[in-house]
């Protein structure tokens, strides 16, 4: 737990240094901050609301092969675009829209986790446990799966905020 938390803390710190330094990689620094904060807060909120289900997997660092491939692909794409067409990375209004999506998505996901309390688990359950209660209050009154909705908007927001969109979408914003 300490090694993973330290890794996320160092990543967050490096992201802050990059974000506040005089560099053209500022957007990627903020991306590093939001990504490390997301993974650390997943563990922290799980420890608070449902310590019985807490494990190293609660960091969600080893979420899936697909998640890892998508993240690494976006980093490579960002780097290639940054080196070849840097003007794509300077649309501040697009970045602001993405920031709102990231913050709202993160807030909705954490609100869902806190509302569900001990009923929340990172592992999809196939059978109903005796202690499981259907939650219909709070954010669950408005969304069937608010933690998935929050994660969806968070993940799309990171791509918009940090200009990690596919090249053809970035090109549309410029034209």
Short mmCIF file of N, CA and C in Angstrom, two decimals:
data_model
loop_
_atom_site.label_atom_id
_atom_site.label_comp_id
_atom_site.label_asym_id
_atom_site.label_seq_id
_atom_site.Cartn_x
_atom_site.Cartn_y
_atom_site.Cartn_z
N UNK A 1 0.84 -1.18 0.00
CA UNK A 1 0.00 0.00 0.00
C UNK A 1 0.88 1.25 0.00
N UNK A 2 1.91 1.25 0.83
CA UNK A 2 2.80 2.41 0.94
C UNK A 2 3.52 2.69 -0.38
N UNK A 3 3.96 1.63 -1.05
CA UNK A 3 4.68 1.81 -2.32
C UNK A 3 3.75 2.42 -3.37
N UNK A 4 2.53 1.93 -3.46
CA UNK A 4 1.60 2.47 -4.46
C UNK A 4 1.19 3.90 -4.11
N UNK A 5 0.95 4.16 -2.85
CA UNK A 5 0.60 5.52 -2.43
C UNK A 5 1.76 6.47 -2.68
N UNK A 6 2.98 6.02 -2.41
CA UNK A 6 4.17 6.84 -2.66
C UNK A 6 4.32 7.11 -4.16
N UNK A 7 4.13 6.09 -4.96
CA UNK A 7 4.20 6.26 -6.42
C UNK A 7 3.19 7.30 -6.90
N UNK A 8 1.97 7.22 -6.41
CA UNK A 8 0.94 8.18 -6.81
C UNK A 8 1.27 9.59 -6.30
N UNK A 9 1.82 9.68 -5.09
CA UNK A 9 2.23 10.98 -4.56
C UNK A 9 3.35 11.60 -5.35
N UNK A 10 4.33 10.80 -5.73
CA UNK A 10 5.44 11.30 -6.54
C UNK A 10 4.94 11.72 -7.92
N UNK A 11 4.04 10.94 -8.49
CA UNK A 11 3.45 11.29 -9.79
C UNK A 11 2.69 12.60 -9.70
N UNK A 12 1.92 12.77 -8.63
CA UNK A 12 1.17 14.00 -8.42
C UNK A 12 2.15 15.18 -8.28
N UNK A 13 3.19 14.99 -7.49
CA UNK A 13 4.18 16.04 -7.30
C UNK A 13 4.90 16.41 -8.59
N UNK A 14 5.29 15.42 -9.36
CA UNK A 14 5.92 15.68 -10.65
C UNK A 14 4.97 16.42 -11.58
N UNK A 15 3.69 16.02 -11.53
CA UNK A 15 2.69 16.71 -12.33
C UNK A 15 2.56 18.17 -11.94
N UNK A 16 2.60 18.46 -10.63
CA UNK A 16 2.54 19.85 -10.17
C UNK A 16 3.77 20.65 -10.64
N UNK A 17 4.92 20.03 -10.53
CA UNK A 17 6.15 20.71 -10.96
C UNK A 17 6.07 21.04 -12.45
N UNK A 18 5.64 20.09 -13.25
CA UNK A 18 5.51 20.32 -14.69
C UNK A 18 4.44 21.38 -14.97
N UNK A 19 3.34 21.33 -14.22
CA UNK A 19 2.23 22.26 -14.44
C UNK A 19 2.62 23.70 -14.16
N UNK A 20 3.43 23.92 -13.14
CA UNK A 20 3.78 25.29 -12.76
C UNK A 20 5.13 25.74 -13.31
N UNK A 21 5.80 24.88 -14.06
CA UNK A 21 7.08 25.28 -14.63
C UNK A 21 6.85 25.98 -15.97
N UNK A 22 7.86 26.66 -16.43
CA UNK A 22 7.78 27.38 -17.70
C UNK A 22 8.06 26.40 -18.83
N UNK A 23 7.05 25.62 -19.17
CA UNK A 23 7.19 24.59 -20.19
C UNK A 23 5.92 24.53 -21.03
N UNK A 24 6.04 23.92 -22.18
CA UNK A 24 4.86 23.76 -23.02
C UNK A 24 4.12 22.46 -22.70
N UNK A 25 4.59 21.73 -21.69
CA UNK A 25 3.98 20.47 -21.30
C UNK A 25 3.02 20.63 -20.12
N UNK A 26 2.59 21.85 -19.83
CA UNK A 26 1.73 22.14 -18.69
C UNK A 26 0.49 21.26 -18.66
N UNK A 27 -0.17 21.09 -19.79
CA UNK A 27 -1.39 20.28 -19.83
C UNK A 27 -1.12 18.84 -19.39
N UNK A 28 0.02 18.30 -19.79
CA UNK A 28 0.33 16.93 -19.40
C UNK A 28 0.61 16.84 -17.90
N UNK A 29 1.20 17.88 -17.33
CA UNK A 29 1.42 17.90 -15.88
C UNK A 29 0.11 17.85 -15.11
N UNK A 30 -0.87 18.64 -15.56
CA UNK A 30 -2.18 18.61 -14.90
C UNK A 30 -2.86 17.26 -15.10
N UNK A 31 -2.65 16.65 -16.25
CA UNK A 31 -3.18 15.31 -16.49
C UNK A 31 -2.60 14.32 -15.49
N UNK A 32 -1.29 14.40 -15.26
CA UNK A 32 -0.64 13.52 -14.28
C UNK A 32 -1.25 13.72 -12.89
N UNK A 33 -1.53 14.97 -12.55
CA UNK A 33 -2.15 15.27 -11.24
C UNK A 33 -3.54 14.66 -11.13
N UNK A 34 -4.36 14.85 -12.15
CA UNK A 34 -5.73 14.33 -12.07
C UNK A 34 -5.75 12.81 -12.07
N UNK A 35 -4.88 12.19 -12.84
CA UNK A 35 -4.83 10.74 -12.88
C UNK A 35 -4.38 10.16 -11.55
N UNK A 36 -3.32 10.71 -10.97
CA UNK A 36 -2.83 10.18 -9.69
C UNK A 36 -3.82 10.47 -8.57
N UNK A 37 -4.48 11.64 -8.59
CA UNK A 37 -5.48 11.95 -7.58
C UNK A 37 -6.66 10.99 -7.66
N UNK A 38 -7.10 10.69 -8.88
CA UNK A 38 -8.21 9.75 -9.06
C UNK A 38 -7.88 8.40 -8.42
N UNK A 39 -6.73 7.84 -8.76
CA UNK A 39 -6.38 6.51 -8.27
C UNK A 39 -6.16 6.50 -6.76
N UNK A 40 -5.54 7.54 -6.22
CA UNK A 40 -5.33 7.58 -4.78
C UNK A 40 -6.66 7.76 -4.05
N UNK A 41 -7.52 8.63 -4.56
CA UNK A 41 -8.80 8.87 -3.88
C UNK A 41 -9.72 7.65 -3.94
N UNK A 42 -9.58 6.82 -4.97
CA UNK A 42 -10.37 5.58 -5.01
C UNK A 42 -10.03 4.72 -3.81
N UNK A 43 -8.75 4.58 -3.51
CA UNK A 43 -8.32 3.79 -2.37
C UNK A 43 -8.77 4.44 -1.06
N UNK A 44 -8.55 5.74 -0.96
CA UNK A 44 -8.86 6.46 0.27
C UNK A 44 -10.36 6.41 0.61
N UNK A 45 -11.20 6.66 -0.37
CA UNK A 45 -12.65 6.64 -0.13
C UNK A 45 -13.12 5.22 0.19
N UNK A 46 -12.56 4.23 -0.48
CA UNK A 46 -12.91 2.83 -0.16
C UNK A 46 -12.50 2.49 1.26
N UNK A 47 -11.34 2.95 1.68
CA UNK A 47 -10.89 2.71 3.06
C UNK A 47 -11.85 3.33 4.06
N UNK A 48 -12.41 4.45 3.72
CA UNK A 48 -13.33 5.17 4.59
C UNK A 48 -14.72 4.53 4.63
N UNK A 49 -15.25 4.15 3.46
CA UNK A 49 -16.64 3.69 3.41
C UNK A 49 -16.82 2.19 3.54
N UNK A 50 -15.84 1.42 3.09
CA UNK A 50 -15.99 -0.03 3.08
C UNK A 50 -14.64 -0.71 3.30
N UNK A 51 -14.09 -0.59 4.51
CA UNK A 51 -12.76 -1.15 4.76
C UNK A 51 -12.68 -2.67 4.59
N UNK A 52 -13.82 -3.36 4.69
CA UNK A 52 -13.80 -4.82 4.52
C UNK A 52 -13.43 -5.22 3.09
N UNK A 53 -13.76 -4.39 2.12
CA UNK A 53 -13.44 -4.73 0.73
C UNK A 53 -12.13 -4.11 0.26
N UNK A 54 -11.41 -3.44 1.15
CA UNK A 54 -10.18 -2.74 0.80
C UNK A 54 -9.07 -3.74 0.47
N UNK A 55 -8.38 -3.48 -0.65
CA UNK A 55 -7.24 -4.29 -1.05
C UNK A 55 -6.33 -3.42 -1.91
N UNK A 56 -5.21 -3.97 -2.33
CA UNK A 56 -4.32 -3.23 -3.23
C UNK A 56 -5.03 -2.88 -4.53
N UNK A 57 -5.97 -3.70 -4.94
CA UNK A 57 -6.72 -3.45 -6.16
C UNK A 57 -7.62 -2.22 -6.05
N UNK A 58 -7.85 -1.73 -4.83
CA UNK A 58 -8.71 -0.56 -4.64
C UNK A 58 -8.09 0.71 -5.22
N UNK A 59 -6.79 0.69 -5.49
CA UNK A 59 -6.16 1.82 -6.17
C UNK A 59 -6.59 1.88 -7.64
N UNK A 60 -7.06 0.78 -8.16
CA UNK A 60 -7.47 0.64 -9.56
C UNK A 60 -6.31 0.88 -10.53
N UNK A 61 -5.09 0.68 -10.08
CA UNK A 61 -3.93 0.85 -10.96
C UNK A 61 -3.83 -0.30 -11.97
N UNK A 62 -4.31 -1.44 -11.59
CA UNK A 62 -4.29 -2.60 -12.48
C UNK A 62 -5.71 -2.90 -12.96
N UNK A 63 -6.42 -1.85 -13.32
CA UNK A 63 -7.84 -1.94 -13.68
C UNK A 63 -8.07 -3.00 -14.75
N UNK A 64 -7.44 -2.86 -15.90
CA UNK A 64 -7.58 -3.83 -16.97
C UNK A 64 -6.52 -3.55 -18.03
N UNK A 65 -6.29 -4.50 -18.88
CA UNK A 65 -5.36 -4.32 -19.98
C UNK A 65 -5.85 -3.22 -20.91
N UNK A 66 -7.15 -3.19 -21.14
CA UNK A 66 -7.73 -2.18 -22.04
C UNK A 66 -7.52 -0.76 -21.49
N UNK A 67 -7.72 -0.60 -20.19
CA UNK A 67 -7.52 0.71 -19.55
C UNK A 67 -6.07 1.14 -19.70
N UNK A 68 -5.15 0.23 -19.44
CA UNK A 68 -3.73 0.54 -19.55
C UNK A 68 -3.35 0.89 -20.98
N UNK A 69 -3.85 0.12 -21.95
CA UNK A 69 -3.55 0.41 -23.36
C UNK A 69 -4.12 1.76 -23.79
N UNK A 70 -5.33 2.08 -23.33
CA UNK A 70 -5.93 3.37 -23.67
C UNK A 70 -5.11 4.52 -23.08
N UNK A 71 -4.67 4.37 -21.83
CA UNK A 71 -3.88 5.43 -21.19
C UNK A 71 -2.54 5.62 -21.91
N UNK A 72 -1.83 4.53 -22.13
CA UNK A 72 -0.52 4.63 -22.79
C UNK A 72 -0.67 5.18 -24.21
N UNK A 73 -1.71 4.77 -24.91
CA UNK A 73 -1.96 5.29 -26.26
C UNK A 73 -2.19 6.79 -26.24
N UNK A 74 -2.94 7.26 -25.25
CA UNK A 74 -3.21 8.70 -25.17
C UNK A 74 -1.93 9.47 -24.86
N UNK A 75 -1.03 8.90 -24.04
CA UNK A 75 0.23 9.57 -23.73
C UNK A 75 1.11 9.67 -24.98
N UNK A 76 1.16 8.57 -25.73
CA UNK A 76 1.96 8.57 -26.96
C UNK A 76 1.39 9.55 -27.97
N UNK A 77 0.07 9.54 -28.10
CA UNK A 77 -0.59 10.45 -29.03
C UNK A 77 -0.33 11.90 -28.65
N UNK A 78 -0.45 12.20 -27.35
CA UNK A 78 -0.19 13.56 -26.87
C UNK A 78 1.23 13.98 -27.24
N UNK A 79 2.20 13.10 -26.99
CA UNK A 79 3.60 13.41 -27.26
C UNK A 79 3.84 13.64 -28.74
N UNK A 80 3.30 12.78 -29.58
CA UNK A 80 3.48 12.93 -31.03
C UNK A 80 2.86 14.24 -31.51
N UNK A 81 1.64 14.52 -31.06
CA UNK A 81 0.99 15.77 -31.47
C UNK A 81 1.75 16.98 -30.94
N UNK A 82 2.21 16.89 -29.72
CA UNK A 82 2.94 18.01 -29.10
C UNK A 82 4.21 18.33 -29.88
N UNK A 83 4.86 17.29 -30.37
CA UNK A 83 6.11 17.49 -31.11
C UNK A 83 5.88 17.87 -32.57
N UNK A 84 4.78 17.44 -33.14
CA UNK A 84 4.55 17.70 -34.57
C UNK A 84 3.64 18.89 -34.85
N UNK A 85 2.58 19.06 -34.09
CA UNK A 85 1.63 20.17 -34.29
C UNK A 85 1.27 20.79 -32.94
N UNK A 86 2.19 21.51 -32.32
CA UNK A 86 1.98 22.03 -30.96
C UNK A 86 0.82 23.02 -30.87
N UNK A 87 0.43 23.65 -31.98
CA UNK A 87 -0.68 24.61 -31.93
C UNK A 87 -2.01 23.96 -31.56
N UNK A 88 -2.09 22.65 -31.65
CA UNK A 88 -3.32 21.95 -31.26
C UNK A 88 -3.55 22.00 -29.76
N UNK A 89 -2.53 22.30 -29.01
CA UNK A 89 -2.59 22.21 -27.54
C UNK A 89 -2.86 23.56 -26.87
N UNK A 90 -3.37 24.54 -27.61
CA UNK A 90 -3.52 25.88 -27.05
C UNK A 90 -4.95 26.42 -27.10
N UNK A 91 -5.93 25.59 -27.08
CA UNK A 91 -7.32 26.04 -27.11
C UNK A 91 -7.85 26.06 -25.68
N UNK A 92 -7.75 27.20 -25.01
CA UNK A 92 -8.06 27.29 -23.59
C UNK A 92 -9.53 27.01 -23.28
N UNK A 93 -10.45 27.38 -24.15
CA UNK A 93 -11.86 27.14 -23.86
C UNK A 93 -12.16 25.65 -23.88
N UNK A 94 -11.49 24.90 -24.74
CA UNK A 94 -11.68 23.45 -24.77
C UNK A 94 -11.15 22.84 -23.48
N UNK A 95 -10.01 23.33 -23.04
CA UNK A 95 -9.41 22.85 -21.81
C UNK A 95 -10.31 23.13 -20.61
N UNK A 96 -10.97 24.28 -20.60
CA UNK A 96 -11.88 24.63 -19.51
C UNK A 96 -13.10 23.71 -19.48
N UNK A 97 -13.63 23.39 -20.64
CA UNK A 97 -14.76 22.45 -20.72
C UNK A 97 -14.34 21.09 -20.15
N UNK A 98 -13.16 20.65 -20.52
CA UNK A 98 -12.64 19.38 -20.00
C UNK A 98 -12.45 19.40 -18.50
N UNK A 99 -11.96 20.53 -17.97
CA UNK A 99 -11.77 20.66 -16.52
C UNK A 99 -13.09 20.53 -15.78
N UNK A 100 -14.13 21.15 -16.29
CA UNK A 100 -15.46 21.04 -15.67
C UNK A 100 -15.93 19.58 -15.70
N UNK A 101 -15.69 18.89 -16.81
CA UNK A 101 -16.07 17.48 -16.91
C UNK A 101 -15.30 16.62 -15.90
N UNK A 102 -14.00 16.89 -15.76
CA UNK A 102 -13.17 16.13 -14.81
C UNK A 102 -13.66 16.34 -13.39
N UNK A 103 -13.88 17.59 -13.02
CA UNK A 103 -14.31 17.89 -11.65
C UNK A 103 -15.71 17.34 -11.35
N UNK A 104 -16.63 17.50 -12.27
CA UNK A 104 -17.99 16.98 -12.07
C UNK A 104 -17.99 15.45 -12.04
N UNK A 105 -17.24 14.84 -12.94
CA UNK A 105 -17.17 13.38 -12.96
C UNK A 105 -16.56 12.81 -11.69
N UNK A 106 -15.47 13.42 -11.24
CA UNK A 106 -14.82 12.98 -9.99
C UNK A 106 -15.77 13.17 -8.82
N UNK A 107 -16.43 14.32 -8.77
CA UNK A 107 -17.39 14.58 -7.68
C UNK A 107 -18.55 13.61 -7.68
N UNK A 108 -19.09 13.32 -8.85
CA UNK A 108 -20.22 12.39 -8.94
C UNK A 108 -19.79 10.98 -8.52
N UNK A 109 -18.63 10.55 -8.98
CA UNK A 109 -18.15 9.21 -8.62
C UNK A 109 -17.94 9.08 -7.11
N UNK A 110 -17.30 10.07 -6.51
CA UNK A 110 -17.05 9.99 -5.08
C UNK A 110 -18.36 10.13 -4.29
N UNK A 111 -19.30 10.95 -4.79
CA UNK A 111 -20.61 11.05 -4.13
C UNK A 111 -21.34 9.71 -4.19
N UNK A 112 -21.22 9.00 -5.30
CA UNK A 112 -21.83 7.67 -5.41
C UNK A 112 -21.21 6.70 -4.43
N UNK A 113 -19.90 6.74 -4.31
CA UNK A 113 -19.22 5.84 -3.38
C UNK A 113 -19.63 6.14 -1.94
N UNK A 114 -19.66 7.42 -1.59
CA UNK A 114 -20.03 7.80 -0.23
C UNK A 114 -21.49 7.50 0.07
N UNK A 115 -22.37 7.71 -0.91
CA UNK A 115 -23.79 7.43 -0.72
C UNK A 115 -24.04 5.94 -0.54
N UNK A 116 -23.38 5.13 -1.34
CA UNK A 116 -23.57 3.68 -1.26
C UNK A 116 -22.95 3.10 0.01
N UNK A 117 -21.91 3.76 0.51
CA UNK A 117 -21.27 3.29 1.74
C UNK A 117 -20.74 1.88 1.61
N UNK A 118 -21.07 1.05 2.55
CA UNK A 118 -20.56 -0.33 2.56
C UNK A 118 -21.13 -1.17 1.43
N UNK A 119 -22.13 -0.67 0.72
CA UNK A 119 -22.68 -1.39 -0.43
C UNK A 119 -21.81 -1.21 -1.68
N UNK A 120 -20.88 -0.26 -1.63
CA UNK A 120 -20.02 -0.02 -2.78
C UNK A 120 -18.83 -0.96 -2.75
N UNK A 121 -18.49 -1.49 -3.93
CA UNK A 121 -17.36 -2.39 -4.05
C UNK A 121 -16.79 -2.23 -5.45
N UNK A 122 -15.48 -2.24 -5.59
CA UNK A 122 -14.87 -2.12 -6.91
C UNK A 122 -15.04 -3.39 -7.74
N UNK A 123 -15.32 -4.48 -7.09
CA UNK A 123 -15.48 -5.75 -7.80
C UNK A 123 -16.96 -5.96 -8.06
N UNK A 124 -17.31 -6.17 -9.32
CA UNK A 124 -18.70 -6.38 -9.68
C UNK A 124 -19.19 -7.66 -9.01
N UNK A 125 -20.31 -7.54 -8.32
CA UNK A 125 -20.86 -8.67 -7.58
C UNK A 125 -21.86 -9.44 -8.44
N UNK A 126 -21.75 -10.75 -8.44
CA UNK A 126 -22.66 -11.60 -9.21
C UNK A 126 -23.84 -12.08 -8.37
N UNK A 127 -23.67 -12.04 -7.07
CA UNK A 127 -24.74 -12.49 -6.17
C UNK A 127 -24.97 -11.45 -5.10
N UNK A 128 -26.21 -11.33 -4.66
CA UNK A 128 -26.57 -10.37 -3.62
C UNK A 128 -26.13 -10.91 -2.26
N UNK A 129 -25.35 -10.10 -1.56
CA UNK A 129 -24.92 -10.46 -0.21
C UNK A 129 -26.06 -10.16 0.76
N UNK A 130 -26.06 -10.84 1.90
CA UNK A 130 -27.10 -10.63 2.91
C UNK A 130 -27.12 -9.18 3.39
N UNK A 131 -25.95 -8.57 3.49
CA UNK A 131 -25.87 -7.22 4.02
C UNK A 131 -26.12 -6.13 2.97
N UNK A 132 -26.25 -6.55 1.71
CA UNK A 132 -26.42 -5.58 0.63
C UNK A 132 -27.82 -4.98 0.64
N UNK A 133 -27.86 -3.66 0.51
CA UNK A 133 -29.13 -2.92 0.49
C UNK A 133 -29.17 -2.10 -0.79
N UNK A 134 -30.31 -2.09 -1.46
CA UNK A 134 -30.48 -1.28 -2.65
C UNK A 134 -30.51 0.20 -2.25
N UNK A 135 -29.60 0.98 -2.80
CA UNK A 135 -29.51 2.40 -2.48
C UNK A 135 -30.29 3.18 -3.53
N UNK A 136 -31.27 3.97 -3.08
CA UNK A 136 -32.08 4.76 -4.00
C UNK A 136 -32.10 6.24 -3.62
N UNK A 137 -31.28 6.63 -2.66
CA UNK A 137 -31.25 8.02 -2.23
C UNK A 137 -29.99 8.70 -2.76
N UNK A 138 -29.87 10.00 -2.49
CA UNK A 138 -28.70 10.75 -2.93
C UNK A 138 -28.58 10.74 -4.45
N UNK A 139 -27.36 10.56 -4.94
CA UNK A 139 -27.14 10.57 -6.39
C UNK A 139 -27.78 9.36 -7.07
N UNK A 140 -28.05 8.31 -6.30
CA UNK A 140 -28.70 7.13 -6.87
C UNK A 140 -30.16 7.39 -7.21
N UNK A 141 -30.74 8.48 -6.71
CA UNK A 141 -32.10 8.85 -7.07
C UNK A 141 -32.15 9.43 -8.49
N UNK A 142 -30.99 9.87 -9.00
CA UNK A 142 -30.94 10.52 -10.32
C UNK A 142 -30.25 9.68 -11.38
N UNK A 143 -29.36 8.79 -10.97
CA UNK A 143 -28.62 7.96 -11.89
C UNK A 143 -28.71 6.51 -11.44
N UNK A 144 -28.83 5.60 -12.39
CA UNK A 144 -28.88 4.19 -12.03
C UNK A 144 -27.51 3.70 -11.55
N UNK A 145 -26.46 4.15 -12.21
CA UNK A 145 -25.09 3.78 -11.84
C UNK A 145 -24.23 5.04 -11.80
N UNK A 146 -24.40 5.87 -10.76
CA UNK A 146 -23.68 7.16 -10.74
C UNK A 146 -22.16 7.04 -10.70
N UNK A 147 -21.64 5.96 -10.15
CA UNK A 147 -20.17 5.85 -10.14
C UNK A 147 -19.65 5.61 -11.55
N UNK A 148 -20.39 4.87 -12.37
CA UNK A 148 -19.99 4.67 -13.77
C UNK A 148 -20.18 5.95 -14.58
N UNK A 149 -21.27 6.67 -14.33
CA UNK A 149 -21.51 7.94 -15.02
C UNK A 149 -20.40 8.92 -14.67
N UNK A 150 -20.06 9.01 -13.38
CA UNK A 150 -18.98 9.89 -12.95
C UNK A 150 -17.66 9.52 -13.57
N UNK A 151 -17.34 8.23 -13.59
CA UNK A 151 -16.08 7.79 -14.19
C UNK A 151 -16.07 8.08 -15.68
N UNK A 152 -17.20 7.89 -16.35
CA UNK A 152 -17.31 8.16 -17.79
C UNK A 152 -16.97 9.63 -18.06
N UNK A 153 -17.61 10.55 -17.33
CA UNK A 153 -17.36 11.97 -17.57
C UNK A 153 -15.96 12.38 -17.14
N UNK A 154 -15.43 11.77 -16.08
CA UNK A 154 -14.06 12.04 -15.67
C UNK A 154 -13.10 11.63 -16.78
N UNK A 155 -13.26 10.42 -17.29
CA UNK A 155 -12.32 9.91 -18.29
C UNK A 155 -12.41 10.68 -19.60
N UNK A 156 -13.61 11.02 -20.05
CA UNK A 156 -13.75 11.83 -21.26
C UNK A 156 -13.20 13.24 -21.00
N UNK A 157 -13.47 13.77 -19.82
CA UNK A 157 -12.98 15.10 -19.45
C UNK A 157 -11.46 15.18 -19.47
N UNK A 158 -10.78 14.12 -19.03
CA UNK A 158 -9.31 14.14 -19.05
C UNK A 158 -8.82 14.23 -20.49
N UNK A 159 -9.49 13.56 -21.39
CA UNK A 159 -9.08 13.59 -22.79
C UNK A 159 -9.31 14.98 -23.40
N UNK A 160 -10.43 15.60 -23.04
CA UNK A 160 -10.73 16.93 -23.55
C UNK A 160 -9.83 17.98 -22.90
N UNK A 161 -9.72 17.93 -21.58
CA UNK A 161 -8.96 18.92 -20.80
C UNK A 161 -7.50 18.96 -21.22
N UNK A 162 -6.93 17.81 -21.45
CA UNK A 162 -5.50 17.73 -21.71
C UNK A 162 -5.20 17.47 -23.18
N UNK A 163 -6.21 17.72 -24.02
CA UNK A 163 -6.04 17.60 -25.47
C UNK A 163 -5.46 16.25 -25.87
N UNK A 164 -6.00 15.22 -25.28
CA UNK A 164 -5.57 13.87 -25.62
C UNK A 164 -6.57 13.24 -26.58
N UNK A 165 -7.25 14.09 -27.33
CA UNK A 165 -8.25 13.62 -28.28
C UNK A 165 -7.56 13.10 -29.53
N UNK A 166 -8.23 12.23 -30.26
CA UNK A 166 -7.65 11.81 -31.54
C UNK A 166 -7.36 13.02 -32.43
N UNK A 167 -6.35 12.92 -33.25
CA UNK A 167 -5.89 14.02 -34.07
C UNK A 167 -7.01 14.64 -34.90
N UNK A 168 -7.85 13.83 -35.51
CA UNK A 168 -8.89 14.39 -36.39
C UNK A 168 -9.91 15.22 -35.60
N UNK A 169 -10.13 14.91 -34.33
CA UNK A 169 -11.05 15.73 -33.51
C UNK A 169 -10.35 17.05 -33.17
N UNK A 170 -9.08 17.01 -32.82
CA UNK A 170 -8.32 18.24 -32.55
C UNK A 170 -8.31 19.13 -33.79
N UNK A 171 -8.17 18.54 -34.94
CA UNK A 171 -8.13 19.30 -36.18
C UNK A 171 -9.46 20.02 -36.42
N UNK A 172 -10.56 19.38 -36.08
CA UNK A 172 -11.88 20.02 -36.21
C UNK A 172 -11.97 21.25 -35.33
N UNK A 173 -11.40 21.20 -34.09
CA UNK A 173 -11.43 22.35 -33.19
C UNK A 173 -10.66 23.53 -33.77
N UNK A 174 -9.58 23.26 -34.46
CA UNK A 174 -8.77 24.34 -35.03
C UNK A 174 -9.46 24.94 -36.24
N UNK A 175 -10.03 24.07 -37.09
CA UNK A 175 -10.69 24.57 -38.29
C UNK A 175 -11.99 25.22 -37.90
#
